[in-house]
Amino acid sequence: MTDRDAGSHDGRVRDDTNPASRPTAPPALTAGAALFNEGNVSAARDVWETTAESADEESGEDERLLRGLAATAAATRLAVDGDPEAVESAETAVAALEGVSDPHGAALDPVRKWAERLAADPGDADASRTPRIRVGGDAPRFDGLSLAGARLAAPALAGAGEPGDPEALAAGADLAEAERGTGRTRFAELLLAYLRTPDARPQIAARLADHVEREERKRRDVDGLF
């Protein structure tokens, strides 16, 4: 259940350091939504679940939102695979999302209805009817993700079975963050290209891993001087 029709883009890296361009929704919410909307529901579940597990005790509604979305993604994947455990995941999603009041502009009514439908009859699941996760009126896709969102989405995508080493992509994401404010965008561009051009993911992942290894070698050489 992977959507290969990623949207077009102009290759530019979105400026997360500019308050006017900074997304209001948490990166984990939009990254997971983009993954889900692109058909990568297992990767979306991983982003939402991991972020929910690391949330502090004061997160409250945000944590329930992420847990509910993660359970919805899990139920979707299981239902499409014909796994009867989809019912339990869907029921978990329904319970988690109950009373959550669409924080950060997340439109939850279609998600709740989808989870309820899967809980009632997972055999009726049809990938073409899967709702789009909307945040702030938009349905995030890879071509609109900020760098903060891409840093979460790319390693999760590789971890869910797409080409590439998740650890190398995570290291590349850290290096992309370190580039901010330096005028360099090599790692950010590779990270975004990995998401946005699915047919070229093997080549892009290999190239990014090579650059990561070079940076790590440079750091080791410098450390060896002292």
PDB file of N, CA, C and O in Angstrom, residues 9 124 141 157:
ATOM      1  N   HIS A   9       7.915  19.223  -7.153  1.00  0.00           N
ATOM      2  CA  HIS A   9       8.437  20.271  -6.286  1.00  0.00           C
ATOM      3  C   HIS A   9       9.532  21.006  -7.028  1.00  0.00           C
ATOM      4  O   HIS A   9       9.994  20.579  -8.073  1.00  0.00           O
ATOM      5  N   ASP A 124     -14.010  -4.989   5.276  1.00  0.00           N
ATOM      6  CA  ASP A 124     -14.565  -4.044   4.311  1.00  0.00           C
ATOM      7  C   ASP A 124     -13.567  -2.946   3.959  1.00  0.00           C
ATOM      8  O   ASP A 124     -13.877  -2.014   3.233  1.00  0.00           O
ATOM      9  N   ARG A 141       1.648  16.342   2.089  1.00  0.00           N
ATOM     10  CA  ARG A 141       2.325  15.388   1.206  1.00  0.00           C
ATOM     11  C   ARG A 141       3.821  15.664   1.314  1.00  0.00           C
ATOM     12  O   ARG A 141       4.259  16.636   1.915  1.00  0.00           O
ATOM     13  N   LEU A 157      10.578   6.051   6.852  1.00  0.00           N
ATOM     14  CA  LEU A 157      10.262   5.421   5.573  1.00  0.00           C
ATOM     15  C   LEU A 157      11.220   4.273   5.287  1.00  0.00           C
ATOM     16  O   LEU A 157      10.805   3.173   4.886  1.00  0.00           O
TER      17      LEU A 157
END
